[in-house]
Coordinates of C-alpha atoms in Angstrom, one line a residue:
X1 CA 96.6 104.0 118.9
X2 CA 96.4 100.3 118.3
X3 CA 99.8 100.1 116.6
X4 CA 101.7 102.0 119.2
X5 CA 102.4 101.8 123.0
X6 CA 103.9 105.0 124.2
X7 CA 105.0 105.3 127.9
X8 CA 106.9 107.9 129.8
X9 CA 110.0 106.8 131.7
X10 CA 108.1 106.9 134.9
X11 CA 105.2 104.9 133.6
X12 CA 107.6 102.4 132.1
X13 CA 109.4 101.8 135.4
X14 CA 106.1 101.6 137.2
X15 CA 104.9 98.8 134.8
X16 CA 108.1 96.7 134.6
X17 CA 110.6 95.3 137.0
X18 CA 113.8 96.3 135.4
X19 CA 116.8 94.2 136.6
X20 CA 120.2 96.0 136.9
X21 CA 123.4 94.5 137.9
X22 CA 124.7 95.3 141.4
X23 CA 127.8 96.9 140.0
X24 CA 125.6 100.0 139.4
X25 CA 125.8 101.8 142.6
X26 CA 126.1 105.5 143.7
X27 CA 129.3 106.9 145.2
X28 CA 128.1 109.9 147.5
X29 CA 129.8 113.4 147.5
X30 CA 129.0 116.2 149.9
X31 CA 129.7 119.6 148.5
X32 CA 129.8 121.7 151.7
X33 CA 128.7 124.8 149.7
X34 CA 127.5 126.3 153.1
X35 CA 127.0 125.2 156.7
X36 CA 123.1 125.1 156.5
X37 CA 123.0 121.3 156.1
X38 CA 119.7 119.8 155.0
X39 CA 116.9 122.5 154.2
X40 CA 113.7 121.3 155.9
X41 CA 110.6 120.9 153.7
X42 CA 108.3 121.7 156.6
X43 CA 109.5 125.2 156.9
X44 CA 108.6 126.1 153.3
X45 CA 105.3 127.6 152.1
X46 CA 105.0 125.6 148.8
X47 CA 104.6 121.8 148.4
X48 CA 107.8 119.6 148.0
X49 CA 106.8 118.3 144.6
X50 CA 106.4 121.9 143.3
X51 CA 109.6 123.0 144.9
X52 CA 111.5 120.4 142.7
X53 CA 110.1 121.8 139.6
X54 CA 110.6 125.4 140.7
X55 CA 114.4 125.0 141.5
X56 CA 114.9 123.2 138.2
X57 CA 113.4 126.0 136.2
X58 CA 115.1 128.7 138.3
X59 CA 118.4 127.0 137.7
X60 CA 117.9 127.1 133.9
X61 CA 116.7 130.7 134.0
X62 CA 119.2 132.2 136.6
X63 CA 122.3 130.0 136.4
X64 CA 122.2 128.5 132.9
X65 CA 120.7 131.9 131.4
X66 CA 118.1 129.9 129.4
X67 CA 115.3 132.4 128.7
X68 CA 113.6 129.7 126.5
X69 CA 112.9 127.4 129.5
X70 CA 109.1 127.8 129.3
X71 CA 108.8 128.1 125.4
X72 CA 107.1 124.6 125.3
X73 CA 104.1 126.1 127.0
X74 CA 101.9 126.8 124.0
X75 CA 98.8 127.9 125.7
X76 CA 97.1 131.2 126.7
X77 CA 99.9 131.7 129.3
X78 CA 102.0 133.2 126.7
X79 CA 101.9 136.6 128.4
X80 CA 103.4 135.2 131.5
X81 CA 106.1 133.4 129.5
X82 CA 107.0 136.7 127.8
X83 CA 107.1 138.5 131.2
X84 CA 109.6 135.9 132.5
X85 CA 111.9 136.5 129.5
X86 CA 111.9 140.2 130.2
X87 CA 112.4 140.0 133.9
X88 CA 115.1 137.4 134.0
X89 CA 117.2 138.8 131.2
X90 CA 119.8 140.2 133.6
X91 CA 118.8 138.6 137.0
X92 CA 121.3 137.0 139.4
X93 CA 120.7 134.9 142.5
X94 CA 121.4 137.9 144.8
X95 CA 118.9 140.2 142.8
X96 CA 116.2 137.5 142.6
X97 CA 113.0 138.9 144.2
X98 CA 110.1 137.3 145.9
X99 CA 107.8 138.7 143.0
X100 CA 109.9 137.1 140.3
X101 CA 110.0 133.7 142.1
X102 CA 106.2 133.8 142.5
X103 CA 105.9 134.5 138.7
X104 CA 108.1 131.5 137.9
X105 CA 106.2 129.5 140.4
X106 CA 102.8 130.2 138.7
X107 CA 104.1 128.8 135.4
X108 CA 105.7 125.8 137.2
X109 CA 102.3 125.0 138.8
X110 CA 100.6 125.3 135.4
X111 CA 103.2 123.0 133.8
X112 CA 103.1 120.6 136.8
X113 CA 99.3 120.2 136.8
X114 CA 99.3 120.1 133.0
X115 CA 101.5 117.0 133.0
X116 CA 98.6 115.3 134.8
X117 CA 96.2 116.1 132.0
X118 CA 94.6 118.9 134.1
X119 CA 94.2 122.6 133.6
X120 CA 94.3 125.6 135.9
X121 CA 94.6 129.3 135.5
X122 CA 97.8 130.1 137.2
X123 CA 97.1 133.8 137.5
X124 CA 94.1 133.0 139.7
X125 CA 96.1 130.6 142.0
X126 CA 97.1 131.7 145.5
X127 CA 101.0 131.7 145.6
X128 CA 102.8 132.6 148.6
X129 CA 106.6 132.6 149.0
X130 CA 107.3 133.5 152.5
X131 CA 110.8 134.6 153.7
X132 CA 112.1 131.2 154.9
X133 CA 111.0 129.8 151.5
X134 CA 112.7 132.6 149.6
X135 CA 115.9 131.9 151.7
X136 CA 115.8 128.2 150.9
X137 CA 115.3 128.7 147.2
X138 CA 118.2 131.1 147.0
X139 CA 120.4 128.7 149.1
X140 CA 119.5 125.8 146.7
X141 CA 120.5 128.0 143.7
X142 CA 123.8 128.9 145.2
X143 CA 124.4 125.2 145.8
X144 CA 123.4 124.4 142.1
X145 CA 125.9 127.0 140.9
X146 CA 128.6 125.5 143.0
X147 CA 127.7 122.1 141.7
X148 CA 128.1 123.2 138.0
X149 CA 131.2 125.1 138.9
X150 CA 132.7 121.8 140.2
X151 CA 131.6 119.3 137.5
X152 CA 130.9 121.5 134.4
X153 CA 128.1 123.4 132.9
X154 CA 125.4 121.7 130.7
X155 CA 125.7 121.3 127.0
X156 CA 121.9 120.4 126.6
X157 CA 119.1 121.3 128.9
X158 CA 115.9 119.3 129.1
X159 CA 117.3 116.8 126.7
X160 CA 115.0 114.1 125.1
X161 CA 115.4 110.4 125.3
X162 CA 113.5 107.7 123.5
X163 CA 113.8 103.9 123.3
X164 CA 111.6 101.9 120.8
X165 CA 111.2 98.5 119.3
X166 CA 111.4 98.3 115.5
X167 CA 108.9 100.7 114.0
X168 CA 107.9 98.2 111.2
X169 CA 106.9 95.6 113.9
X170 CA 103.3 96.3 115.2
X171 CA 102.5 97.4 117.6
X172 CA 105.8 99.3 118.4
X173 CA 106.6 100.3 121.9
X174 CA 108.3 103.7 122.9
X175 CA 109.5 104.8 126.2
X176 CA 110.2 108.5 126.1
X177 CA 111.1 111.2 128.7
X178 CA 112.8 114.6 129.4
X179 CA 116.1 114.5 131.3
X180 CA 117.3 117.6 133.2
X181 CA 120.9 118.3 132.2
X182 CA 123.6 116.8 129.8
X183 CA 127.1 117.9 130.3
X184 CA 129.9 117.1 128.0
X185 CA 130.8 113.9 130.0
X186 CA 127.8 113.3 132.3
X187 CA 124.1 113.0 132.5
X188 CA 122.6 114.9 135.5
X189 CA 119.2 114.8 137.1
X190 CA 118.1 117.1 139.9
X191 CA 116.1 115.7 142.9
X192 CA 114.9 118.1 145.6
X193 CA 114.0 115.6 148.2
X194 CA 114.9 115.0 151.8
X195 CA 115.6 111.3 151.1
X196 CA 118.8 109.8 149.6
X197 CA 118.4 108.3 146.1
X198 CA 117.2 104.7 145.8
X199 CA 117.8 102.0 143.2
X200 CA 114.8 103.3 141.3
X201 CA 116.8 106.5 140.5
X202 CA 119.6 104.3 139.0
X203 CA 117.0 102.6 136.8
X204 CA 115.7 106.0 135.6
X205 CA 119.2 107.3 134.8
X206 CA 120.0 104.2 132.9
X207 CA 116.8 104.6 130.8
X208 CA 117.7 108.1 130.1
X209 CA 121.3 107.1 129.1
X210 CA 120.2 104.2 126.8
X211 CA 117.6 106.5 125.2
X212 CA 119.9 109.3 124.3
X213 CA 119.1 110.6 120.8
X214 CA 122.1 110.9 118.6
X215 CA 120.9 113.7 116.3
X216 CA 120.2 115.9 119.4
X217 CA 123.7 115.3 120.8
X218 CA 125.3 116.1 117.5
X219 CA 123.7 119.6 117.4
X220 CA 125.6 120.3 120.7
X221 CA 128.7 118.4 119.6
X222 CA 128.3 115.9 122.4
X223 CA 129.1 112.1 121.8
X224 CA 127.5 109.4 123.7
X225 CA 130.8 107.7 123.9
X226 CA 132.1 110.6 126.0
X227 CA 129.3 110.2 128.6
X228 CA 131.3 108.6 131.5
X229 CA 129.1 109.4 134.5
X230 CA 125.4 109.3 135.7
X231 CA 124.6 111.8 138.4
X232 CA 121.9 112.8 140.8
X233 CA 122.2 116.2 142.4
X234 CA 120.2 117.3 145.4
X235 CA 120.4 120.9 146.3
X236 CA 118.3 120.3 149.4
X237 CA 121.0 118.0 150.8
X238 CA 123.9 119.8 149.0
X239 CA 125.1 116.4 147.8
X240 CA 125.5 114.6 144.5
X241 CA 125.5 111.0 143.7
X242 CA 127.6 109.5 140.9
X243 CA 127.9 106.3 138.9
X244 CA 131.2 106.0 137.1
X245 CA 130.5 104.1 133.9
X246 CA 134.2 103.6 133.3
X247 CA 134.4 101.6 136.4
X248 CA 131.6 99.2 135.3
X249 CA 132.3 96.3 133.1
X250 CA 131.0 96.6 129.5
X251 CA 129.1 93.3 129.9
X252 CA 127.0 94.8 132.8
X253 CA 126.2 97.9 130.5
X254 CA 125.2 95.6 127.7
X255 CA 123.2 93.5 130.1
X256 CA 121.1 96.6 131.1
X257 CA 120.5 97.4 127.4
X258 CA 119.4 93.8 126.7
X259 CA 117.1 93.9 129.8
X260 CA 115.5 97.1 128.5
X261 CA 114.8 95.7 125.2
X262 CA 113.4 92.5 126.7
X263 CA 110.9 94.6 128.8
X264 CA 109.9 96.4 125.6
X265 CA 109.2 93.2 123.9
X266 CA 107.2 91.9 126.7
X267 CA 105.1 95.0 126.6
X268 CA 104.7 94.6 122.9
X269 CA 103.7 90.9 123.1
X270 CA 101.2 91.9 125.9
X271 CA 99.8 94.6 123.6
X272 CA 99.5 92.0 120.8
X273 CA 97.5 89.8 123.1
X274 CA 95.4 92.7 124.2
X275 CA 94.8 93.8 120.7
X276 CA 93.8 90.3 119.6
X277 CA 91.5 90.0 122.5
X278 CA 90.0 93.3 121.7
X279 CA 89.4 92.3 118.1
X280 CA 87.8 89.0 119.3
X281 CA 85.6 90.8 121.8
X282 CA 84.8 93.6 119.3
X283 CA 83.8 90.9 116.8
X284 CA 81.6 89.2 119.4
X285 CA 80.1 92.6 120.3
X286 CA 79.6 93.4 116.7
X287 CA 77.9 90.1 116.1
X288 CA 75.8 90.6 119.2
X289 CA 74.9 94.1 118.3
X290 CA 74.0 93.0 114.8
X291 CA 71.8 90.2 116.2
X292 CA 70.1 92.6 118.6
X293 CA 69.6 95.1 115.8
X294 CA 68.1 92.4 113.7
X295 CA 65.8 91.5 116.5
X296 CA 64.8 95.0 117.1
X297 CA 63.8 95.2 113.4
X298 CA 62.5 91.7 113.2
X299 CA 60.7 90.5 116.3
X300 CA 60.2 87.2 114.8
X301 CA 63.8 86.4 114.2
X302 CA 64.2 83.9 117.1
X303 CA 60.9 82.1 116.5
X304 CA 61.2 78.5 115.3
X305 CA 59.6 77.3 112.1
X306 CA 55.9 76.9 112.3
X307 CA 52.5 78.7 112.4
X308 CA 52.4 81.5 115.1
X309 CA 49.9 83.9 116.4
X310 CA 51.8 87.2 116.8
X311 CA 50.8 90.6 118.1
X312 CA 49.8 93.6 116.0
X313 CA 52.5 95.6 117.7
X314 CA 55.2 93.2 116.5
X315 CA 53.8 93.2 113.0
X316 CA 53.9 97.0 112.8
X317 CA 57.4 97.0 114.2
X318 CA 58.6 94.4 111.5
X319 CA 57.4 96.7 108.7
X320 CA 58.2 100.0 110.4
X321 CA 57.6 103.0 108.3
X322 CA 56.7 101.0 105.3
X323 CA 53.4 100.1 107.0
X324 CA 51.6 103.4 106.6
X325 CA 48.3 102.2 108.1
X326 CA 46.9 99.1 109.5
X327 CA 43.5 99.2 111.3
X328 CA 41.8 95.9 110.2
X329 CA 40.5 93.8 113.2
X330 CA 41.5 90.2 113.7
X331 CA 44.4 88.0 114.7
X332 CA 47.7 88.2 112.8
X333 CA 49.2 84.9 112.0
X334 CA 52.9 84.3 110.9
X335 CA 54.0 81.3 108.9
X336 CA 57.7 80.9 109.2
X337 CA 59.9 78.4 107.4
X338 CA 63.6 78.3 106.6
X339 CA 63.8 82.0 107.2
X340 CA 61.0 83.0 104.9
X341 CA 57.7 84.7 106.2
X342 CA 54.1 84.9 105.2
X343 CA 51.6 86.9 107.2
X344 CA 47.9 86.3 107.4
X345 CA 44.9 87.9 109.1
X346 CA 42.4 85.6 110.7
X347 CA 38.9 87.3 111.0
X348 CA 35.8 85.4 111.9
X349 CA 37.5 82.1 111.2
X350 CA 38.4 83.2 107.7
X351 CA 42.0 83.7 106.6
X352 CA 43.6 86.4 104.3
X353 CA 47.0 86.9 103.0
X354 CA 48.4 90.1 104.4
X355 CA 50.3 92.5 102.0
X356 CA 51.3 95.1 104.4
X357 CA 47.9 96.8 105.4
X358 CA 46.0 95.2 102.6
X359 CA 44.2 91.7 102.6
X360 CA 44.1 89.2 99.7
X361 CA 41.7 86.2 99.4
X362 CA 43.4 82.8 99.5
X363 CA 42.2 79.4 98.3
X364 CA 44.3 77.1 100.4
X365 CA 44.6 76.1 104.2
X366 CA 47.5 77.5 106.2
X367 CA 49.2 74.2 106.3
X368 CA 49.4 74.3 102.5
X369 CA 51.2 77.5 102.6
X370 CA 53.5 76.4 105.4
X371 CA 54.4 73.2 103.5
X372 CA 55.3 75.0 100.2
X373 CA 56.6 78.3 101.4
X374 CA 60.3 77.7 101.2
X375 CA 60.0 75.9 97.9
X376 CA 57.8 78.8 96.5
X377 CA 60.2 81.5 97.7
X378 CA 63.3 79.9 96.2
X379 CA 61.6 79.3 92.8
X380 CA 60.2 82.9 92.8
X381 CA 63.7 84.2 93.5
X382 CA 65.2 82.2 90.8
X383 CA 62.8 83.5 88.3
X384 CA 63.2 87.2 89.2
X385 CA 66.9 87.3 90.3
X386 CA 68.4 88.3 87.0
X387 CA 65.9 91.1 86.5
X388 CA 66.3 92.3 90.3
X389 CA 70.1 92.3 90.0
X390 CA 69.7 94.4 86.8
X391 CA 67.5 96.8 88.7
X392 CA 70.0 97.0 91.6
X393 CA 73.0 97.7 89.4
X394 CA 71.1 100.5 87.6
X395 CA 70.0 101.9 91.0
X396 CA 73.6 101.7 92.3
X397 CA 74.9 103.6 89.2
X398 CA 72.2 106.2 89.5
X399 CA 73.3 106.8 93.0
X400 CA 76.9 106.8 91.7
X401 CA 76.3 109.8 89.5
X402 CA 74.5 111.8 92.2
X403 CA 71.0 110.6 91.9
X404 CA 68.7 109.2 94.7
X405 CA 68.9 105.7 93.4
X406 CA 65.9 104.5 95.3
X407 CA 64.4 101.3 94.0
X408 CA 60.7 100.7 94.2
X409 CA 59.4 97.9 92.0
X410 CA 60.5 98.3 88.5
X411 CA 61.2 102.0 89.0
X412 CA 64.4 103.8 90.0
X413 CA 64.3 107.3 91.3
X414 CA 66.7 110.0 90.1
X415 CA 64.7 112.3 92.5
X416 CA 61.2 112.8 93.6
X417 CA 60.0 113.8 90.2
X418 CA 62.3 112.0 87.8
X419 CA 62.5 108.3 87.3
X420 CA 63.7 105.4 85.2
X421 CA 61.4 102.5 84.5
X422 CA 62.9 99.3 83.3
X423 CA 60.6 97.1 81.2
X424 CA 61.0 93.5 82.7
X425 CA 60.6 91.7 79.4
X426 CA 62.7 93.8 77.1
X427 CA 65.0 95.8 79.2
X428 CA 63.6 98.9 77.4
X429 CA 64.2 102.1 79.5
X430 CA 61.7 104.9 80.0
X431 CA 63.1 108.1 81.3
X432 CA 60.3 110.4 82.5
X433 CA 59.3 113.2 84.6
X434 CA 56.1 113.0 86.5
X435 CA 54.4 115.0 89.4
X436 CA 51.7 112.3 89.8
X437 CA 50.7 108.9 88.2
X438 CA 48.2 110.3 85.8
X439 CA 50.7 112.0 83.4
X440 CA 54.3 112.0 82.5
X441 CA 56.8 113.5 80.2
X442 CA 59.0 110.9 78.5
X443 CA 62.4 111.5 77.2
X444 CA 64.5 109.5 74.7
X445 CA 67.6 109.8 76.7
X446 CA 68.8 110.4 80.2
X447 CA 70.8 113.4 79.2
X448 CA 67.7 114.8 77.5
X449 CA 65.8 114.5 80.8
X450 CA 68.6 116.1 82.9
X451 CA 69.1 118.9 80.3
X452 CA 65.5 120.1 80.4
X453 CA 65.1 122.9 83.0
X454 CA 61.5 122.0 83.2
X455 CA 62.4 118.7 85.1
X456 CA 64.7 120.2 87.7
X457 CA 63.7 119.1 91.2
X458 CA 64.3 121.9 93.7
X459 CA 65.8 120.4 96.9
X460 CA 67.9 121.8 99.8
X461 CA 69.9 118.7 100.1
X462 CA 69.7 117.0 96.6
X463 CA 72.2 117.3 93.7
X464 CA 71.3 119.5 90.9
X465 CA 70.7 118.0 87.4
X466 CA 73.6 119.8 85.9
X467 CA 76.0 118.1 88.3
X468 CA 74.4 114.7 87.8
X469 CA 74.6 115.2 84.0
X470 CA 78.2 116.3 84.1
X471 CA 79.2 113.2 86.1
X472 CA 77.1 110.9 83.9
X473 CA 78.6 112.2 80.6
X474 CA 82.1 112.0 82.0
X475 CA 81.9 108.2 82.2
X476 CA 81.7 107.6 78.5
X477 CA 80.0 104.4 78.9
X478 CA 76.5 105.2 80.1
X479 CA 75.5 103.8 83.4
X480 CA 76.8 100.2 83.0
X481 CA 79.8 98.7 81.2
X482 CA 79.1 97.4 77.7
X483 CA 80.7 94.0 78.6
X484 CA 78.0 93.4 81.4
X485 CA 75.2 91.1 79.9
X486 CA 72.0 91.4 82.0
X487 CA 69.5 88.6 81.6
X488 CA 66.1 89.9 82.0
X489 CA 62.8 88.4 83.3
X490 CA 61.2 85.8 81.1
X491 CA 63.3 86.4 78.0
X492 CA 66.4 84.7 76.5
X493 CA 67.8 88.0 75.3
X494 CA 70.7 89.7 76.7
X495 CA 71.2 93.5 76.7
X496 CA 74.8 94.8 76.6
X497 CA 74.2 98.3 78.2
X498 CA 71.2 99.5 80.2
X499 CA 71.4 103.2 80.0
X500 CA 72.9 104.6 76.9
X501 CA 72.6 107.6 74.7
X502 CA 71.3 105.7 71.6
X503 CA 70.1 108.9 69.9
X504 CA 72.4 111.7 70.3
X505 CA 70.2 114.0 68.1
X506 CA 67.5 116.0 70.0
X507 CA 64.2 114.5 70.1
X508 CA 61.1 116.2 71.4
X509 CA 59.8 114.8 74.7
X510 CA 56.5 112.8 74.4
X511 CA 53.7 113.6 76.8
X512 CA 51.7 110.7 78.1
X513 CA 48.3 111.3 79.6
X514 CA 46.3 109.0 81.9
X515 CA 47.3 106.3 84.3
X516 CA 49.8 103.8 82.7
X517 CA 48.2 100.6 84.0
X518 CA 50.8 98.3 82.3
X519 CA 53.9 100.0 83.6
X520 CA 52.5 100.6 87.2
X521 CA 51.0 97.1 87.4
X522 CA 54.4 95.5 86.5
X523 CA 56.2 97.8 89.0
X524 CA 53.6 96.9 91.7
X525 CA 54.3 93.1 91.1
X526 CA 58.0 93.8 91.3
X527 CA 57.5 95.8 94.5
X528 CA 56.1 92.6 96.2
X529 CA 59.0 90.6 94.8
X530 CA 61.3 93.2 96.3
X531 CA 60.0 92.4 99.7
X532 CA 61.0 88.8 99.2
X533 CA 64.6 89.7 98.3
X534 CA 65.0 92.4 101.0
X535 CA 62.9 90.9 103.9
X536 CA 62.2 87.4 102.9
X537 CA 58.5 88.0 103.0
X538 CA 56.1 86.3 100.4
X539 CA 53.4 88.9 99.7
X540 CA 51.8 87.3 96.6
X541 CA 51.1 83.7 95.6
X542 CA 50.8 81.9 92.3
X543 CA 50.1 78.2 92.4
X544 CA 52.0 77.7 89.2
X545 CA 55.1 78.3 90.9
X546 CA 54.6 75.4 93.2
X547 CA 53.5 73.2 90.3
X548 CA 56.8 74.3 88.6
X549 CA 55.0 75.8 85.6
X550 CA 57.6 78.2 84.1
X551 CA 57.8 80.9 83.2
X552 CA 55.8 83.4 85.1
X553 CA 54.6 86.0 82.8
X554 CA 54.3 89.5 84.2
X555 CA 51.4 91.0 82.5
X556 CA 48.5 93.2 83.3
X557 CA 45.3 91.1 83.3
X558 CA 41.9 91.7 84.9
X559 CA 41.8 87.9 85.6
X560 CA 44.5 88.4 88.3
X561 CA 43.1 89.2 91.6
X562 CA 45.9 91.5 92.6

């Protein structure tokens, strides 16, 4: 999470060097519950780290009578948790059996491993509680009971602590943890180690103390002001270690609080720097990825301006799936200037303009095209931009109501069989259904086309006509806003709406037979222009553009070679 840094108390203390005044020191107390002295870890059949967790949970279950001790385990170990509740309902230290201890040990092992983000099946683990271990466990429980008899029993078990920077300052930092026992006047942590407590134990207790959550204390009618002691109890040594807060100057207690918050702020500022660095690195990676992606799509991206001989493989990679076939022999030549491309084929010392897989005769030298390429491209774009923008807007709106929205030339797909043709010179729209280019059924309105069951295109993934129509009609404005004037190619006229229901009354569809050479010719020309806008490739040439003879007239004429 980029806006939060969450650390356990142990992680926090491992990461920072928390300064605490020298006035915070333990006073040692020996309980003398028995004459056994220190209980040796080497004589026990389970690991010391697991023994600490086990004694803690057995203390809760047997001494504190807390049958909910394992309720936080929400996994498939529920059956074991329920078994613990049944077997420990009336158990005492004297009656505690080896089998009961092994049952609790299995859940402690699961919980201990789970804290390390791992998983085991506790029922399949080999657990052995030998006689010496059983004796040690019971001895430590007797010592725990004697400790609570002396200092008081807990008001809150497994209490929570949390210290945070202000949540509205991002990223915020939280240090959280679970303490062992909270008495009415003391905070107690159990340690089952053969070593006496270090200064790190004091730091841990101070974090727990400063992180006490008031609402949790209020539920048990405990006040933080009444907490006057911080304690470590070690049943292995039968000793407890106490810090009397009443004997420590308030300025030292405040200093600990301030030092804690300074460390949180340091972590927050470090995280800010890391986030900023990540964003910069991510931006660099994104730029690099985008550049690499462009290069993968466009192998000519890094070529300098000029006339280049390029490979057929790179030419095919540039067009990708759009180049359905290309088998003509000869050398491919690329003219590149100011980001614009023209491709030519050289065959037997003769040059042809390449339009995908097709060749077109040319009447000038390659140097002529190089000299005029960028000028030509910019002028063609200026002529066609208003019309192209109109096409894109309609395509976007068609897609917005659930249609395909694919633009090819002057035609926009609603789906594979239903289309909208936009006449370049007038803006007139033709809504039609066609299974091929030799015939089509033309409708007077988009709703008429979509309402006719005969035009429905059956697709496993496409949207049905009824859904498209419903979304279209719900707009109450056609496909473009009335206030959006669109300048069309080669006309001074503006149209205020591109797809409207001008004639609400039903009109019978008109059947058109034969190839519509006018419509498809204009769309074909616009397809070539589309390559200029989308891939910066010039695929047709008119000398009149270079000579600045405006406007270009899009018409169907046999005099034009293409």
